Coordinates of C-alpha atoms and ligand atoms in Angstrom, one line a residue:
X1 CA -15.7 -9.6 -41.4
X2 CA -12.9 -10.1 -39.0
X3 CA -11.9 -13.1 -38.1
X4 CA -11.7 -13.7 -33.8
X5 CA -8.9 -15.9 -32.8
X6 CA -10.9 -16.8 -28.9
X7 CA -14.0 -17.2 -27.7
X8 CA -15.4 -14.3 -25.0
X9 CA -14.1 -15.8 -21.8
X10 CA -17.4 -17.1 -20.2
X11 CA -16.2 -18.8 -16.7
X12 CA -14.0 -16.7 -14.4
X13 CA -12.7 -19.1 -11.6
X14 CA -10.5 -17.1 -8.5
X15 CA -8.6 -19.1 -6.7
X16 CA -8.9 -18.2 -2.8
X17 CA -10.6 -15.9 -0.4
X18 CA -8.8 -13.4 1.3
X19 CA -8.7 -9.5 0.2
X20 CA -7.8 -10.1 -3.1
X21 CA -10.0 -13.0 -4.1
X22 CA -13.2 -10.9 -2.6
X23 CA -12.0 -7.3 -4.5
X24 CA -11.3 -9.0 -7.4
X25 CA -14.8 -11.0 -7.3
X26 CA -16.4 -7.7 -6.3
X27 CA -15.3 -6.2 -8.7
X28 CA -15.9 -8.1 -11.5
X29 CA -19.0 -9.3 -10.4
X30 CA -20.2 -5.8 -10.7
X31 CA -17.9 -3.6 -13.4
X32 CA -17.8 -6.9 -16.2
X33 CA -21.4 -8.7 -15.2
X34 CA -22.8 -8.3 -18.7
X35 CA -19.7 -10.0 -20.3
X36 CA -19.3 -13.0 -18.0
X37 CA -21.1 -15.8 -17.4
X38 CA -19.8 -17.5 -14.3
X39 CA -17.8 -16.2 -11.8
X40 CA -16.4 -19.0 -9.1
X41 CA -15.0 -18.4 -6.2
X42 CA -12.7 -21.2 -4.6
X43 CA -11.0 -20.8 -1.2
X44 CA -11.0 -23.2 2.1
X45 CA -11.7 -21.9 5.5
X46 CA -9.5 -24.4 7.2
X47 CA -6.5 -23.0 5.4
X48 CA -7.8 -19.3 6.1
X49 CA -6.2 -16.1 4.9
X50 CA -2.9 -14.2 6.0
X51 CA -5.4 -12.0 8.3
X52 CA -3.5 -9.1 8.3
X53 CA -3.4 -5.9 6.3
X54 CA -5.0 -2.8 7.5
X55 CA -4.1 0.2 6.5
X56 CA -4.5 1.6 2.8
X57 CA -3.7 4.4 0.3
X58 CA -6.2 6.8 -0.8
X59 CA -6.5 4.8 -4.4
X60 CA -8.9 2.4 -2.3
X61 CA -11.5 5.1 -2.5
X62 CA -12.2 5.2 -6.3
X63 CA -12.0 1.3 -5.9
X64 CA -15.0 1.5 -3.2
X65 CA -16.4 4.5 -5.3
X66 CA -16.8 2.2 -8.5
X67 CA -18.1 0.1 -6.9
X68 CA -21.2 1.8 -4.9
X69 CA -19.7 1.0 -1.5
X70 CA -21.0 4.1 0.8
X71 CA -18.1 5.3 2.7
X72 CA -19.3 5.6 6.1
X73 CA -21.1 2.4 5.9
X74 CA -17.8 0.9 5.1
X75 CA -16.4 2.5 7.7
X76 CA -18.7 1.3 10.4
X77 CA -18.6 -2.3 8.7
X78 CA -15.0 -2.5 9.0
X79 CA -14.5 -0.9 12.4
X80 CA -12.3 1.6 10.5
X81 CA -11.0 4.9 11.1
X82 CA -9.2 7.5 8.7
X83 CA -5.6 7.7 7.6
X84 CA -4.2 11.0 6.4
X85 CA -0.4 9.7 6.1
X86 CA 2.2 7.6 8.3
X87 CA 4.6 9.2 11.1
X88 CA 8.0 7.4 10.8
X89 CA 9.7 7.8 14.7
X90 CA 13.6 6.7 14.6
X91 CA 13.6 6.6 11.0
X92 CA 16.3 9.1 9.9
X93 CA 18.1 8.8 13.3
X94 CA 17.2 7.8 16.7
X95 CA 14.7 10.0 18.4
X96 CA 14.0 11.8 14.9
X97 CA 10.0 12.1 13.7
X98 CA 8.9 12.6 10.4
X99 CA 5.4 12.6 8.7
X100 CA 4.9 11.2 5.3
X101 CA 1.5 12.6 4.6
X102 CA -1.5 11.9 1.6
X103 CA -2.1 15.2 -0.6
X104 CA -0.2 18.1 -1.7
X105 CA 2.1 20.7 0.0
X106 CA 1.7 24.4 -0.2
X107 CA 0.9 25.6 -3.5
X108 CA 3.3 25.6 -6.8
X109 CA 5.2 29.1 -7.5
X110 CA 4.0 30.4 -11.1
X111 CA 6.1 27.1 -13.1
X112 CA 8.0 26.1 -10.5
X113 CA 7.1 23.4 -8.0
X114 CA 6.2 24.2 -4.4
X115 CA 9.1 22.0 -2.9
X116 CA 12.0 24.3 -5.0
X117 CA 10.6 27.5 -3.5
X118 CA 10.8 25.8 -0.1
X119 CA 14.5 24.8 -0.5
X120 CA 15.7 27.8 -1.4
X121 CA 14.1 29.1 1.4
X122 CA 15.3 26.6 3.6
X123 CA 19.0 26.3 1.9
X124 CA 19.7 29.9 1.7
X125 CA 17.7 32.0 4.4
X126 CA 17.6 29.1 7.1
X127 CA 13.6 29.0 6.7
X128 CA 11.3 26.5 8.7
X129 CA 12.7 23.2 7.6
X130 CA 10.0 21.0 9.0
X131 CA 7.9 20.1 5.3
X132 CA 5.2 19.3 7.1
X133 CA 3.7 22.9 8.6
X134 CA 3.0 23.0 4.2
X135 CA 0.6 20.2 4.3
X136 CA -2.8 20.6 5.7
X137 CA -2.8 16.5 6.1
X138 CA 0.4 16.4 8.5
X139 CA -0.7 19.3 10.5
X140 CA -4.0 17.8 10.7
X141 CA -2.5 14.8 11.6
X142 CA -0.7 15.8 14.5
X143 CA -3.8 17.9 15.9
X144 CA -5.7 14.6 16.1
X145 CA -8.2 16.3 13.3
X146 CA -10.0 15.2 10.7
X147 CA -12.5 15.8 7.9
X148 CA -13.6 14.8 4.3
X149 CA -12.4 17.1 1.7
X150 CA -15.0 20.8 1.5
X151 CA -15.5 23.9 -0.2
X152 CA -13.0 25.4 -3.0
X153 CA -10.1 27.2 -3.2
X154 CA -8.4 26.1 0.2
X155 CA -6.5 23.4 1.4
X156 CA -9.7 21.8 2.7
X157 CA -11.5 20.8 -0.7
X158 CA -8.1 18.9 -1.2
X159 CA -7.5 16.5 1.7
X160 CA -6.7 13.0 0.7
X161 CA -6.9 10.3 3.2
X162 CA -7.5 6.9 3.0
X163 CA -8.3 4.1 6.0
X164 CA -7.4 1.9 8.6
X165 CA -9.4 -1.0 8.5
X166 CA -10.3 -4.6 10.2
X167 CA -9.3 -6.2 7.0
X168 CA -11.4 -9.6 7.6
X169 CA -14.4 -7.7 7.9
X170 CA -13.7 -5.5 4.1
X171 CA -13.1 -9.2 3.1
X172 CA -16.8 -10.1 4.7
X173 CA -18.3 -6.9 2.9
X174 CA -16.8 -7.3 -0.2
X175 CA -17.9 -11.1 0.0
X176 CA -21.4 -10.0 0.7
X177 CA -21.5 -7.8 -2.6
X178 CA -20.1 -10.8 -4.3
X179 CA -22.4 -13.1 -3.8
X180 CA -25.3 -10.6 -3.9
X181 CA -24.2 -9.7 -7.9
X182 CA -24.2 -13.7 -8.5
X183 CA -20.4 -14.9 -7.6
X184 CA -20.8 -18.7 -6.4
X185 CA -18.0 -19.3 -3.8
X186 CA -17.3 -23.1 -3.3
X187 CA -15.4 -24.2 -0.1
X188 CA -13.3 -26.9 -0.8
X189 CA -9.0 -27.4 -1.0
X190 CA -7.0 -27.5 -4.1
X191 CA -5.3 -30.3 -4.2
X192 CA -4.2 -30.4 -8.0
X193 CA -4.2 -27.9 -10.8
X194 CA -5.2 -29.8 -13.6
X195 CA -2.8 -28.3 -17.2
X196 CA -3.8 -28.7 -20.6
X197 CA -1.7 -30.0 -23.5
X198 CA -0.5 -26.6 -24.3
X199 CA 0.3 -26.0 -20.8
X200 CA -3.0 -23.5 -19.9
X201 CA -5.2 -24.6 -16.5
X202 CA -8.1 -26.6 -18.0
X203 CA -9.4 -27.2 -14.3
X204 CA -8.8 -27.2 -10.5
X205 CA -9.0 -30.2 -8.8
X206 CA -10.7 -30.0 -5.0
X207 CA -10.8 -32.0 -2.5
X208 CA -14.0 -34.9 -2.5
X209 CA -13.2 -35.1 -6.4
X210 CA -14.3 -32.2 -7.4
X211 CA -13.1 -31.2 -10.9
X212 CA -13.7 -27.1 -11.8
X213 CA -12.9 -26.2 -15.3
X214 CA -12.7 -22.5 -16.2
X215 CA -11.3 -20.0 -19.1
X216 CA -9.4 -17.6 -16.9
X217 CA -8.2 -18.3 -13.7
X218 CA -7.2 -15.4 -11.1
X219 CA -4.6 -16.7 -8.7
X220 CA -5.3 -15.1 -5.2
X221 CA -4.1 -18.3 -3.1
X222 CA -1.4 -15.7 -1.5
X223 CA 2.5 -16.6 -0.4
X224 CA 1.4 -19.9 -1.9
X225 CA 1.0 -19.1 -5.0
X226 CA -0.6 -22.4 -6.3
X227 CA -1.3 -21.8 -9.5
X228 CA 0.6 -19.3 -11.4
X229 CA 4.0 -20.1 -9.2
X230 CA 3.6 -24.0 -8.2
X231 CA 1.6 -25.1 -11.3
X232 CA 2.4 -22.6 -13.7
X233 CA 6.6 -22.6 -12.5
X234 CA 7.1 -19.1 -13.0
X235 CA 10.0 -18.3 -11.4
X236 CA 10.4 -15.5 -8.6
X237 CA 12.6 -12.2 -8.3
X238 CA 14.0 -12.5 -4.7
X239 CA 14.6 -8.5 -3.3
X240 CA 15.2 -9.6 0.2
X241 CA 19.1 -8.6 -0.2
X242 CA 17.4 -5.0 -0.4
X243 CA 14.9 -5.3 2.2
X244 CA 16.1 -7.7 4.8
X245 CA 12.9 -7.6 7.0
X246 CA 11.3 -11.2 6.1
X247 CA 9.0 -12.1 9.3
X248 CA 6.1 -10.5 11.1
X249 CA 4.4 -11.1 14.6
X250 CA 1.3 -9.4 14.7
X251 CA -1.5 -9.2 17.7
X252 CA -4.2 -7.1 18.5
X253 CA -4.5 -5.3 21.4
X254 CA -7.4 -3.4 23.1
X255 CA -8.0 0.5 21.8
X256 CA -5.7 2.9 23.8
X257 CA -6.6 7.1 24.3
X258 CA -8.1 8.6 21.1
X259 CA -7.7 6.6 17.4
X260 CA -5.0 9.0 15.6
X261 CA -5.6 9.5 12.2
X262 CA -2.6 8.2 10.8
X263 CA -0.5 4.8 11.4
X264 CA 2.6 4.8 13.5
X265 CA 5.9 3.3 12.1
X266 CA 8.5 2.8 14.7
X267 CA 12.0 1.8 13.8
X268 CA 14.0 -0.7 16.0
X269 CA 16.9 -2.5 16.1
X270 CA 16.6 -5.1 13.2
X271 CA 12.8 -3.7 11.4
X272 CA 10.2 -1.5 12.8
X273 CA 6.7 -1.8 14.6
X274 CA 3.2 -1.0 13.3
X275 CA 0.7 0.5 15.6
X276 CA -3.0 1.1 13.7
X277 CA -5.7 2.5 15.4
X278 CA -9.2 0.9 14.9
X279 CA -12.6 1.3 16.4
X280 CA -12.6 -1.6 18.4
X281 CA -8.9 -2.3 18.7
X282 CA -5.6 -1.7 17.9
X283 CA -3.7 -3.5 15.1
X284 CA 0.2 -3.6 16.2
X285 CA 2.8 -5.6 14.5
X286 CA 6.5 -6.1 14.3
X287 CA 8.2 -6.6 11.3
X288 CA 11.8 -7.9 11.3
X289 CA 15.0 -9.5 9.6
X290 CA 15.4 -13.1 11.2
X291 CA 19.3 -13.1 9.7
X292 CA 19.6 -9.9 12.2
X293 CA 17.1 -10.6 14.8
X294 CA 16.4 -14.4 15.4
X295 CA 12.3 -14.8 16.1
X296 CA 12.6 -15.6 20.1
X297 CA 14.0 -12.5 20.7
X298 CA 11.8 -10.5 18.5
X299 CA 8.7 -11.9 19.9
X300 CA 10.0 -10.6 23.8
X301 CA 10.8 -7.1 22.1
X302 CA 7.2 -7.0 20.6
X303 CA 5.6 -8.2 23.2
X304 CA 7.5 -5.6 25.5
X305 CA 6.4 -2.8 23.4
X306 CA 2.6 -3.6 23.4
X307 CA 0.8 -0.9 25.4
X308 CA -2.7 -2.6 26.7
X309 CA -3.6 -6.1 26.6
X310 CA -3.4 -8.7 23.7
X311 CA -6.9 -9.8 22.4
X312 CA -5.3 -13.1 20.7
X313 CA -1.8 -14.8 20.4
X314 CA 0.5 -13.4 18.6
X315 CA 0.7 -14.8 15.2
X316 CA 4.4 -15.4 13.2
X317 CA 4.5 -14.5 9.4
X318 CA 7.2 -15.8 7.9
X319 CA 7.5 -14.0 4.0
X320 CA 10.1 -13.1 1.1
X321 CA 10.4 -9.8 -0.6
X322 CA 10.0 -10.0 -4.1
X323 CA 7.7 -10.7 -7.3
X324 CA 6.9 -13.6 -9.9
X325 CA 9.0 -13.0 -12.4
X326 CA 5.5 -12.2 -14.5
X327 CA 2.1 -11.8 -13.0
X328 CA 0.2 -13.5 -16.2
X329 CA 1.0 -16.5 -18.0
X330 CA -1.2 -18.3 -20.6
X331 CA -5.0 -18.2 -18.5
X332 CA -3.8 -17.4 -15.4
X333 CA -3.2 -13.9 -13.8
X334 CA -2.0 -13.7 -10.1
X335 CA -2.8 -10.8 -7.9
X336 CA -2.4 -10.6 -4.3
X337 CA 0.4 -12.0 -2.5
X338 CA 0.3 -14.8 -5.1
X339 CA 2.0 -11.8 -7.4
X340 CA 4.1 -10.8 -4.8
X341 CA 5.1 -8.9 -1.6
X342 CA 7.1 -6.1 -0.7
X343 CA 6.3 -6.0 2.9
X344 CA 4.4 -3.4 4.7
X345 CA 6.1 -0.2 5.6
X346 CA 4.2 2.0 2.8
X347 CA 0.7 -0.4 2.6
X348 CA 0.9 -1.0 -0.9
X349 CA -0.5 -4.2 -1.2
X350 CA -4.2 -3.7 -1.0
X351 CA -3.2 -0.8 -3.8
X352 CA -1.2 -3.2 -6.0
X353 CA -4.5 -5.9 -5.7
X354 CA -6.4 -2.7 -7.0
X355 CA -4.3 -2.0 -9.8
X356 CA -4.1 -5.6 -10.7
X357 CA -7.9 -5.5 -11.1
X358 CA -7.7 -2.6 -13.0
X359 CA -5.1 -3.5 -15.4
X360 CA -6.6 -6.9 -15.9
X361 CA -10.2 -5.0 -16.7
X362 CA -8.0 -3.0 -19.5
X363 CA -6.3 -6.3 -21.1
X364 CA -9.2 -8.6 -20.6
X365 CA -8.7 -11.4 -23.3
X366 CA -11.0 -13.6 -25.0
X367 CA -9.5 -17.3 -24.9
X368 CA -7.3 -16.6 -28.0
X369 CA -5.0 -15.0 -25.0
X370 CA -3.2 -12.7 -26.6
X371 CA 0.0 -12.3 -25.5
X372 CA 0.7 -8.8 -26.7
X373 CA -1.7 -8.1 -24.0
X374 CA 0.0 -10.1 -21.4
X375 CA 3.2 -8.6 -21.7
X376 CA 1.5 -5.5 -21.6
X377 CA 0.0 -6.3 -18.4
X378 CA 3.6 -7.7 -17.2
X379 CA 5.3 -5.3 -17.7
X380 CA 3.2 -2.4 -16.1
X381 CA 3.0 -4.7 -12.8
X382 CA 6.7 -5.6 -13.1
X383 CA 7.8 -1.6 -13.5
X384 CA 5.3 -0.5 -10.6
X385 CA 6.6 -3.3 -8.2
X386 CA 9.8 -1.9 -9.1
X387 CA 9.0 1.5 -8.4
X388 CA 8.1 0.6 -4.6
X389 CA 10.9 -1.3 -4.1
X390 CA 12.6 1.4 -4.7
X391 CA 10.7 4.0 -2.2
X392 CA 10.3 1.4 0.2
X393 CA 14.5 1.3 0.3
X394 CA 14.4 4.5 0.6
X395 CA 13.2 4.3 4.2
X396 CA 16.2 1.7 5.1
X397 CA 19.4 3.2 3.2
X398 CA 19.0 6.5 3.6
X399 CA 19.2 6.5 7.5
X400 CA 21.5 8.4 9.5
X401 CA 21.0 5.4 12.1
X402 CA 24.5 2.9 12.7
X403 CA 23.4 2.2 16.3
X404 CA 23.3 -2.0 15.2
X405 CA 24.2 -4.8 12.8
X406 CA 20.9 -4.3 10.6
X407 CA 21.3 -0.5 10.2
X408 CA 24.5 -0.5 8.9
X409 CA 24.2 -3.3 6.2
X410 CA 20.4 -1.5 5.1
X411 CA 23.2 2.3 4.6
X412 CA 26.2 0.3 2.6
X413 CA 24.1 -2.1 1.2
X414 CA 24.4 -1.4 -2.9
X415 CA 20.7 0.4 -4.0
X416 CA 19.7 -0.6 -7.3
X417 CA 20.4 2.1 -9.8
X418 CA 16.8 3.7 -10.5
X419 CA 17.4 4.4 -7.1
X420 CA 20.5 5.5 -7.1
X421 CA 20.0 8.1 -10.2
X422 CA 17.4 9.4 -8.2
X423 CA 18.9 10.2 -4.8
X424 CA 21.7 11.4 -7.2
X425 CA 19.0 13.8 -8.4
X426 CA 17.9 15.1 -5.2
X427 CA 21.3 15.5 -3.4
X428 CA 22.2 18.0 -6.4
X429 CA 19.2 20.2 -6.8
X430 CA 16.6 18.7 -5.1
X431 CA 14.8 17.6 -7.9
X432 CA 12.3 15.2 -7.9
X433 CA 11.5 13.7 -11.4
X434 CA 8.4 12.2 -12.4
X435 CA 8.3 10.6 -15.6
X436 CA 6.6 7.4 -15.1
X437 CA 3.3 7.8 -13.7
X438 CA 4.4 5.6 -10.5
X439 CA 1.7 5.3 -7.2
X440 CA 4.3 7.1 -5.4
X441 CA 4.7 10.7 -6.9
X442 CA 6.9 14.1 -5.9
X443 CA 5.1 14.7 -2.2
X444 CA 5.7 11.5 -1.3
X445 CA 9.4 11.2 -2.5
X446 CA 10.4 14.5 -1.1
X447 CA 8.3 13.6 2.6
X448 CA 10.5 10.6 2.8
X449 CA 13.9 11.5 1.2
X450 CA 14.0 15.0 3.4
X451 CA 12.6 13.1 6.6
X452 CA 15.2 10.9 6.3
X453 CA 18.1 13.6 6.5
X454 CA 19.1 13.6 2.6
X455 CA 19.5 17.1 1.8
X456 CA 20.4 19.0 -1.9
X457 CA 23.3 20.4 -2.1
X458 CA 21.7 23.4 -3.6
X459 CA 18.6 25.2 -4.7
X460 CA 17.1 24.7 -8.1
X461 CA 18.7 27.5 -10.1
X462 CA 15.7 29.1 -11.1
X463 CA 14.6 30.0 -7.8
X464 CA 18.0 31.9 -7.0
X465 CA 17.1 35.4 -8.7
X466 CA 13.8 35.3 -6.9
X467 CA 13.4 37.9 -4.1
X468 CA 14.2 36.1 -0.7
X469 CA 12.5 38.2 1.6
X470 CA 9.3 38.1 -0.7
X471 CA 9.2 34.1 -1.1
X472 CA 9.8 34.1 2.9
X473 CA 6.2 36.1 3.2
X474 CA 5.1 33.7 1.0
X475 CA 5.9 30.7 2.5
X476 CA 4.3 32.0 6.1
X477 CA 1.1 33.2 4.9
X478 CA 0.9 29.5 3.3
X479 CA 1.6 28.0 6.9
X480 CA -0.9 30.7 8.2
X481 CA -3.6 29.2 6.0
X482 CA -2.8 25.8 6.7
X483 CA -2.9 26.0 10.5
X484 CA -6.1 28.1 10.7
X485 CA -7.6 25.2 8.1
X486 CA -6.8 22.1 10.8
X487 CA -8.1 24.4 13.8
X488 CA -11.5 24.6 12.1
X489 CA -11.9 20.5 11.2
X490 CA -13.4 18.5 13.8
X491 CA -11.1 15.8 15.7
X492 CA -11.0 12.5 14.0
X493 CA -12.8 11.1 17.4
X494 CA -15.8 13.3 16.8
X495 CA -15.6 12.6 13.4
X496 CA -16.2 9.3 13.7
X497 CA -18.7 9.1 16.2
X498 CA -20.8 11.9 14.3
X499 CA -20.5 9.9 11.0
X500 CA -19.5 6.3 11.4
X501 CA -19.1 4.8 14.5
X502 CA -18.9 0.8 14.7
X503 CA -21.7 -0.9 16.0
X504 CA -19.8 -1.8 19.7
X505 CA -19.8 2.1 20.0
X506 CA -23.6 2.8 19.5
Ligands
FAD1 C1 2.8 -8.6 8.1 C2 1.9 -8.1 7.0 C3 1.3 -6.9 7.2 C4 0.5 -6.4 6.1 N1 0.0 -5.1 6.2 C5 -0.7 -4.6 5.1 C6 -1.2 -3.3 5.2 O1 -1.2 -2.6 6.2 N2 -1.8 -2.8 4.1 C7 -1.9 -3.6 2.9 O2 -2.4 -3.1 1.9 N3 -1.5 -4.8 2.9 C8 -0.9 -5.4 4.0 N4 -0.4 -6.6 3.9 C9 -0.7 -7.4 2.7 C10 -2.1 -7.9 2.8 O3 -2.3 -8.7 4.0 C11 -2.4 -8.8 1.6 O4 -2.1 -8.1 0.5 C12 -3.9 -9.1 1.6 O5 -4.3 -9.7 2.8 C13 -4.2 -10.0 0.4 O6 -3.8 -11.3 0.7 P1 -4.2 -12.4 -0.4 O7 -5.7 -12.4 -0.5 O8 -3.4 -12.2 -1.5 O9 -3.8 -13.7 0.4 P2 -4.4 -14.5 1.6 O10 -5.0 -13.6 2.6 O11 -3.3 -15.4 2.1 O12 -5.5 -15.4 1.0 C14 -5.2 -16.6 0.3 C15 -6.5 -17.4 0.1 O13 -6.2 -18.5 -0.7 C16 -6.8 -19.6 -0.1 N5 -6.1 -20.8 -0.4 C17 -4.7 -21.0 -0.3 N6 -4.4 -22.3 -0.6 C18 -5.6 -22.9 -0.9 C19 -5.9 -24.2 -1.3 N7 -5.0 -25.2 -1.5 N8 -7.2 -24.5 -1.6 C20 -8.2 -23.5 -1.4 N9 -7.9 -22.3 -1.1 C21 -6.6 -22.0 -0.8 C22 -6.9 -19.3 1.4 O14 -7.9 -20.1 2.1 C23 -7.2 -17.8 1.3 O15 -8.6 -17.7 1.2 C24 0.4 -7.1 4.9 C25 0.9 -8.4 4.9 C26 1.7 -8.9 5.9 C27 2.4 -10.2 5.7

């Protein structure tokens, strides 16, 4: 017989309540309810949650899939709408526009990938150069359309999108489901996390004297980090010398023309602003770097640029770039903020609490805590952190843009060197490597590094004895079937009132 070295872990306690305490008790209330006892829920309301975060990559579909979440329920819950990418404005250069959109573009070329046909095309017969008349998502996005993926065999049975939403309110839902599958939530402060001997948690300490004891606890008390950072001391990896931006005002504001399906990402002088289209309002928020931009005069810039009225005060985030230096040690697993925060240009959080859960379901332990498994887990939340601090830089270095202070340090300042290798790669031949399964994959890389105003120096070489003329047909009869594809879908307006429209618009 084989000996066990733990127990089954029996008592799962998560500390906190915003997004990731609800997905993570969600999700484990429902995918792991026949191996665990007790799931606990701690967070206090008179502490509250971050309250932003609301838009999302298309991974938060399987999550809500998995879980039995109908999707235009959810959308009507959460007073969402439908995101097929994110147009960048004054990005590259100052009155430049770029789209990075969800899905694929055209079509790959027998072995060879779509984008090397397009270079060539671009490179050597001075073919379209805007990426984004090959991506039914973009063009889609630009005609105010939208619809959920149909049929085969066209660009329409692959759209990808993914949503904006009212984050609170997926916070309520997912609290809802929670609770329903058994989750006990207990409001109450931490005042003390109580370690063991062998320096584990053996129990949380709440305010009134209340004492709760667990074998695994998830740390989702966000920037705080209470647990696995204050208790636990794991140190943290500071990035902000590669991305400046470290504060946020953000404000509602009533809705303004028709939602667009897709978030706006302004650039300014010192950050960029957020506008996010919901049913019932419209998220906006600037993010900014206080060493370039001190937080009076960012507030009169944001508040300049609002474009109806405010529905609440603005509210000042103040954050740091960076991760714990590991994401599990001994019975404690942080996700959320707690883990870390890389600020929100590409809306990767919600994605990395997703993967978290996910990655956790794969290692689960039993109290014997392995830590094979824990480095395991580290290391594949330590590489994929790294992976969008290095797209998110992107956005910042490779900027034509010199027009103030901020600009100029984000284009000299030293990248670090998985970055480097690959702009290296791209400015050659434009190739686009992808060897390590990252979130972020060759459409969204190229979207970025093109729309920025990084171009190869030349085509890829296999492309060059390739008929020119022949490829050229090719390449417009793609465009042809991607622009007759967005003139059939319905406007993302219609779409919404047809199939989920919020309550306030019944
Ligand atoms: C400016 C900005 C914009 C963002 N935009 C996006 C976006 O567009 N897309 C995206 O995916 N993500 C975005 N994010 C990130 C997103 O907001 C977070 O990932 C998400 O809200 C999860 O936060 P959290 O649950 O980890 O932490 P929080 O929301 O801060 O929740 C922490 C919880 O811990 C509890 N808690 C803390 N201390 C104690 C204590 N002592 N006792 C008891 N309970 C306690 C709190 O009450 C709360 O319930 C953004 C973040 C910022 C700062």
């Amino acid at each position: 017989m084989v000996k066990h070295p733990g127990k089954a872990v029996r008592k799962v306690v998560i500390a906190g309540g915003g997004t990731a305490g609800w997905m993570c008790a969600a999700w484990f209330s429902k995918i792991l309810r026949d191996d665990i006892e007790e799931i606990v829920l701690v967070e206090s309301e008179e502490i509250g949650t971050v309250g932003v975060g609301e838009a999302t990559t298309p991974y938060i579909r399987v999550f809500n899939h998995h879980l039995g979440i109908d999707e235009d329920a959810f959308v009507r819950d959460t007073q969402g709408t439908f995101k097929l990418g994110i147009e960048f404005e004054d990005w590259g250069r100052l009155g430049h526009t770029y789209h990075h959109p969800f899905g694929a573009n055209g079509r790959e070329f027998g072995s060879l990938p779509f984008h090397a046909i397009w270079l060539r095309d671009v490179l050597e017969r001075g073919g379209p150069s805007d990426l984004g008349l090959y991506n039914l998502q973009s063009v889609a996005a630009r005609n105010g359309k939208f619809m959920r993926p149909q049929g085969q065999n066209s660009p329409l049975a692959g759209i990808e999108y993914a949503f904006h939403f009212d984050a609170g309110l997926y916070a309520m839902t997912l609290r809802h489901f929670a609770e329903a599958r058994g989750v006990t939530r207990i409001e109450g402060r931490i005042e003390t996390v109580e370690l063991s001997g062998t320096g584990s948690i053996s129990a949380l300490l709440l305010n009134e004297a209340r004492r709760i004891e667990g074998d695994l606890f998830i740390d989702c008390t966000g920037f705080r980090a209470l647990l696995l950072g204050e208790a636990l001391q794991t140190g943290f990896e500071d990035w902000s010398h590669w991305l400046p931006c470290d504060r946020a005002y953000a404000a509602p504001t009533a809705r303004v023309g028709a939602p667009c399906p897709y978030t706006r990402s302004m650039a300014m002088a010192a950050g960029w602003q957020w506008r996010i289209p919901l049913q019932h309002r419209d998220g906006n928020g600037l993010v900014f770097a206080s060493h370039f931009l001190p937080e009076a005069e960012a507030l009169d810039i944001f508040l300049g640029n609002l474009l109806a009225s405010r529905m609440s005060d603005p509210k000042l985030i103040r954050f740091k770039t960076g991760r714990r230096k590991v994401s599990w040690h001994k019975n404690c697993v942080a996700i959320g903020l707690a883990a870390g925060f890389l600020e929100p240009l590409e809306s990767t959080s919600i994605m990395l609490i997703q993967n978290g859960i996910a990655r956790l379901q794969y290692y689960f332990p039993d109290t014997g805590f392995d830590q094979a498994d824990i480095d395991a887990y580290n290391r594949a939340m330590n590489r994929e952190y790294e992976d969008i601090r290095d797209f998110l830089i992107l956005h910042y270095h490779a900027s034509e843009r010199d027009d103030s202070e901020f600009w100029r340090y984000c284009r000299a300042m030293p990248v670090p060197e998985s970055l480097a290798h690959r702009l290296d790669l791209f400015r050659s031949r434009g190739r686009i490597p992808e060897e390590r399964g990252e979130q972020f994959r060759l459409n969204s890389w190229l979207a970025v590094m093109w729309g920025q105003g990084l171009r190869p120096r030349s085509a890829d070489p296999l492309t060059l004895s390739l008929d020119g003329d022949g490829l050229g047909t090719w390449l417009s009869d793609i465009r042809d079937v991607i622009g007759k594809c967005s003139d059939i879908m319905p406007t993302h307006e219609d779409f919404i009132l047809r199939h989920c429209r919020a309550a306030h618009l019944a």
